[in-house]
Amino acid sequence: MSDSRITPETAPQAEETSREARYNPAEIEPRWQDRWAADTELYAVEPAASGKPKYYVLEMLPYPSGKLHMGHVRNYSIGDALARYQWMNGYNVLHPMGWDAFGLPAENAAIKNNTPPREWTLSNIAAMKQQMARLGLSYDWQNEVTTCLPDYYRWNQWFFLRMYEKGLAYRKQSKVNWCPQCATVLANEQVINGYCWRHEDQLVEQRDLEQWFFRITNYAQDLLDGLDQLEGWPEKVRTMQRNWIGRSEGAEVEFGVEDSASAPKDENRKGNCVLQPREDLKLTKDKITVFTTRIDTIFGASSVQLAPEHPLVKQFAADDKKLDAEVKELIAQQAKAREEGDIGAIEKRGVFTGHYAVNPFNNERLPIWVGNYILADYGTGAIMSVPAHDERDFEFAKKYDLEVRVVVLPRRITDPATGKEEEAMLPYTPADSLLINSGEFNTLGNEEAQHKMAAFAEEHGFGRAKVTFRLKDWGVSRQRYWGTPIPIIYCEKDGIVPVPDDQLPVLLPENIAITQQNGSPLSHVPEFLNTTCPKCGGPARRETDTMDTFVDSSWYFYRYTSAKNDKAPFDSNAIDYWFPIDQYIGGVEHAILHLIYSRFWTKVMRDLGLIKNSEPAERLFTQGMVIKDGAKMSKSKGNVISPDEMIGRYGADATRAYALFAAPPDRDLDWQENGVAGVSRFLGRVYRLVTQYAERARAAKGTDATATTPAAQAIQRKLHQTIRKITEDFAGRWHFNTCIAAIMELVNALYAAEPAIAAGEISDAVLADALGKLVLLLAPFAPYLACELWEQLGESGAILRAPWPQYDEALAREDEVEIPVQLNGKLRSVIRVAAGAPQEALRDAALADEKVKAALDGRSVAKVIIVPGKMVNLVVK
């Protein structure tokens, strides 16, 4: 069966006038929607004691913007098909849904429409929930979660307090990312190439604010190690997280700072020389800490360079007006580079401070420079510059005439143009060479030198081996209203005081003025701001920042297991049963946002003793985007297709099935309305076929369905091949497009067999078996139509609980197969042989074929290459 035979545009059509029954989804689907809604237990989970294996399938919860878009429909259709398939395979399925209901869009909409965020959000939830019901999605609404309601965000606050107790939540003054449009702080993960993740055209600014942070860096190694266990996650996502965590092995080295009062004067202030070691150096109490992954090159350092906002630079500039002005210019250059989105592309500029550091390995005086390409919040904000062995340092050294000292033996390389061996050109940093010009470490290999030099630094008290991470702590303070209030009180007497558990939740006041001016909106609400210190009983004030909404989505899927629990965030016994999530489904754009935060949260809860699992989801599937007119569907581009419009024209089944049929789920889908129309016509063909023979099928129910004629055997073979195809696809690659194409081919085969049915060559029992299994195969993809036809076939009970059909390998096996025949690798003919024919039979059939004989034209066959069941290749001289 070829996957390319049927496409959305070529989906089977039939003359409707040839059938009495007419497929009318506008009549069928609302009727079944009402019946499903009346059965509150239809999608409910069963107790763990049911003895059934569990299956937790979850799509990422949506933000309640008011309307579903086709990206939602695609995501939810994938999860819904999987959930229905697992129910039919006898699993106890948890398939919940909820709302990521706090956040910026609601607050902005409130400002724009003069509607309180709560009212706007809850009305949107009601509208989207109605859309989901019309789509026929199989959600267990008894465990619905809405993150903006106190019964949920109370536990955000409870978790915050537990983290505060463990030192994982802390407050500090920090340079933060500020989005002018959002009017709030963004986490590092929410800044994409210098721009806001929500506003792709808004450059992010840098501001100094006092903020609350979660110490996610404590879990950097745990997060990294855990990726090796997530074999069911896409490698792309795991790679993105590895790169974001950014583990580097190296060493920290402390360079002393020379006391400038006793140092020789550098009148020209060029800072372009390295003096020989001096024994009479006097040092200040200051230290410059540098992290390097190549401590083996430290004897080649010709300067130490600091970020413009390094504390030592401020100290130097305080007494030097010229330096102060030059540093401010470097800061301005850095800010401009951030605005342009790529700090790494900045033109490298620097200024000599007039001060010297001392290399602790050889006591050499190194000029201290300030570089505009060095960031205060990256690493230690200081580097040792080794021009001979670092491209960036080499560029800087050539610009400012700094010494370039080779300390790694160059390897000889072959010039591809001349074939001659030459020394590698500077800069170079081979990882497997030998040290030179490095004192007692000469002749050591690079790796051995790194270990010995780090140990030497630790032994002498000026350094140590060190592992660093690119990952930074998660800033969770937001200067907005519509979020979880941070449960902290500030008392003049007692300082920072956590809100006691019995005073949770700290309720978000309703209907306040949101101006986006003068700080957090809650700071302008006296009845919220002013409170009593729970420790001393005196007057105090509340924290007025709210939490990042990624806090809400970091643990929501745990709440689904016991959403009505008012004693704890969840029942730990329920977590033991349901976790990890068996299949999580959502966009790859969340790889270093929600997905890394949720992994962090899981590990924190594990360490708090609340859960036993270390990862939230065993398998992750990232679906492709929905594209229209060459771009991702979005309101700003004006290319959004409404699901309601598609459902009104073609029905929910056709809309959902097209979303699964038009492309493999992991690929982008190019939306074409004529494709939806084609799928709708196909569903009409199924409806007409089943309804035409439903009465005969009901009468034959339970009778012997053995196929005794070639026509019956052909239908039975196609049926079992289709069952096998779809079953294997659900267990593997999830190419639901080819699953639906396989069902289409089965339907084509049944239509083509109508003359044989009329002639009695296919018994009613065989026909009934084929139609019943066809409907079961359709159920995960078009549940409304499947339920309707299941009932017409005389079946009782929910099709959701009907057993998934099993295929018989013997019945699915072809009697004959087509084998291509090649001459010297070029296709010359196709032969039909018995399935499983031995190689001798394949060879004889190929040589006997008339087209092959003609192509041979008397030439002799030197060799016959046979790939059983695949091809025959004749090597001809």
mmCIF file with all atom_site columns, N, CA and C in Angstrom, residues 227 234-245 592:
data_model
loop_
_atom_site.group_PDB
_atom_site.id
_atom_site.type_symbol
_atom_site.label_atom_id
_atom_site.label_alt_id
_atom_site.label_comp_id
_atom_site.label_asym_id
_atom_site.label_entity_id
_atom_site.label_seq_id
_atom_site.pdbx_PDB_ins_code
_atom_site.Cartn_x
_atom_site.Cartn_y
_atom_site.Cartn_z
_atom_site.occupancy
_atom_site.B_iso_or_equiv
_atom_site.pdbx_formal_charge
_atom_site.auth_seq_id
_atom_site.auth_comp_id
_atom_site.auth_asym_id
_atom_site.auth_atom_id
_atom_site.pdbx_PDB_model_num
ATOM 1  N N  . LEU A 1 227 ? 18.125 14.335 31.374 1.00 0.00 ? 227 LEU A N  1
ATOM 2  C CA . LEU A 1 227 ? 17.859 14.277 29.938 1.00 0.00 ? 227 LEU A CA 1
ATOM 3  C C  . LEU A 1 227 ? 18.257 12.937 29.340 1.00 0.00 ? 227 LEU A C  1
ATOM 4  N N  . PRO A 1 234 ? 11.787 14.053 22.069 1.00 0.00 ? 234 PRO A N  1
ATOM 5  C CA . PRO A 1 234 ? 12.513 14.341 20.821 1.00 0.00 ? 234 PRO A CA 1
ATOM 6  C C  . PRO A 1 234 ? 13.940 14.781 21.117 1.00 0.00 ? 234 PRO A C  1
ATOM 7  N N  . GLU A 1 235 ? 14.880 14.310 20.330 1.00 0.00 ? 235 GLU A N  1
ATOM 8  C CA . GLU A 1 235 ? 16.278 14.682 20.539 1.00 0.00 ? 235 GLU A CA 1
ATOM 9  C C  . GLU A 1 235 ? 16.473 16.182 20.389 1.00 0.00 ? 235 GLU A C  1
ATOM 10 N N  . LYS A 1 236 ? 15.668 16.813 19.542 1.00 0.00 ? 236 LYS A N  1
ATOM 11 C CA . LYS A 1 236 ? 15.773 18.265 19.359 1.00 0.00 ? 236 LYS A CA 1
ATOM 12 C C  . LYS A 1 236 ? 15.511 18.991 20.666 1.00 0.00 ? 236 LYS A C  1
ATOM 13 N N  . VAL A 1 237 ? 14.502 18.570 21.397 1.00 0.00 ? 237 VAL A N  1
ATOM 14 C CA . VAL A 1 237 ? 14.169 19.207 22.669 1.00 0.00 ? 237 VAL A CA 1
ATOM 15 C C  . VAL A 1 237 ? 15.275 18.965 23.690 1.00 0.00 ? 237 VAL A C  1
ATOM 16 N N  . ARG A 1 238 ? 15.762 17.747 23.746 1.00 0.00 ? 238 ARG A N  1
ATOM 17 C CA . ARG A 1 238 ? 16.831 17.436 24.709 1.00 0.00 ? 238 ARG A CA 1
ATOM 18 C C  . ARG A 1 238 ? 18.096 18.235 24.384 1.00 0.00 ? 238 ARG A C  1
ATOM 19 N N  . THR A 1 239 ? 18.399 18.381 23.119 1.00 0.00 ? 239 THR A N  1
ATOM 20 C CA . THR A 1 239 ? 19.567 19.174 22.725 1.00 0.00 ? 239 THR A CA 1
ATOM 21 C C  . THR A 1 239 ? 19.392 20.635 23.104 1.00 0.00 ? 239 THR A C  1
ATOM 22 N N  . MET A 1 240 ? 18.206 21.169 22.873 1.00 0.00 ? 240 MET A N  1
ATOM 23 C CA . MET A 1 240 ? 17.939 22.567 23.238 1.00 0.00 ? 240 MET A CA 1
ATOM 24 C C  . MET A 1 240 ? 18.118 22.778 24.742 1.00 0.00 ? 240 MET A C  1
ATOM 25 N N  . GLN A 1 241 ? 17.654 21.828 25.532 1.00 0.00 ? 241 GLN A N  1
ATOM 26 C CA . GLN A 1 241 ? 17.804 21.970 26.979 1.00 0.00 ? 241 GLN A CA 1
ATOM 27 C C  . GLN A 1 241 ? 19.264 21.802 27.401 1.00 0.00 ? 241 GLN A C  1
ATOM 28 N N  . ARG A 1 242 ? 19.975 20.862 26.803 1.00 0.00 ? 242 ARG A N  1
ATOM 29 C CA . ARG A 1 242 ? 21.400 20.715 27.132 1.00 0.00 ? 242 ARG A CA 1
ATOM 30 C C  . ARG A 1 242 ? 22.149 22.019 26.847 1.00 0.00 ? 242 ARG A C  1
ATOM 31 N N  . ASN A 1 243 ? 21.865 22.614 25.699 1.00 0.00 ? 243 ASN A N  1
ATOM 32 C CA . ASN A 1 243 ? 22.556 23.848 25.329 1.00 0.00 ? 243 ASN A CA 1
ATOM 33 C C  . ASN A 1 243 ? 22.179 24.990 26.268 1.00 0.00 ? 243 ASN A C  1
ATOM 34 N N  . TRP A 1 244 ? 20.911 25.029 26.696 1.00 0.00 ? 244 TRP A N  1
ATOM 35 C CA . TRP A 1 244 ? 20.470 26.102 27.580 1.00 0.00 ? 244 TRP A CA 1
ATOM 36 C C  . TRP A 1 244 ? 21.101 25.952 28.974 1.00 0.00 ? 244 TRP A C  1
ATOM 37 N N  . ILE A 1 245 ? 21.165 24.724 29.459 1.00 0.00 ? 245 ILE A N  1
ATOM 38 C CA . ILE A 1 245 ? 21.804 24.467 30.757 1.00 0.00 ? 245 ILE A CA 1
ATOM 39 C C  . ILE A 1 245 ? 23.293 24.780 30.660 1.00 0.00 ? 245 ILE A C  1
ATOM 40 N N  . ILE A 1 592 ? 12.559 25.334 26.292 1.00 0.00 ? 592 ILE A N  1
ATOM 41 C CA . ILE A 1 592 ? 13.368 25.917 27.375 1.00 0.00 ? 592 ILE A CA 1
ATOM 42 C C  . ILE A 1 592 ? 12.560 26.909 28.193 1.00 0.00 ? 592 ILE A C  1
#
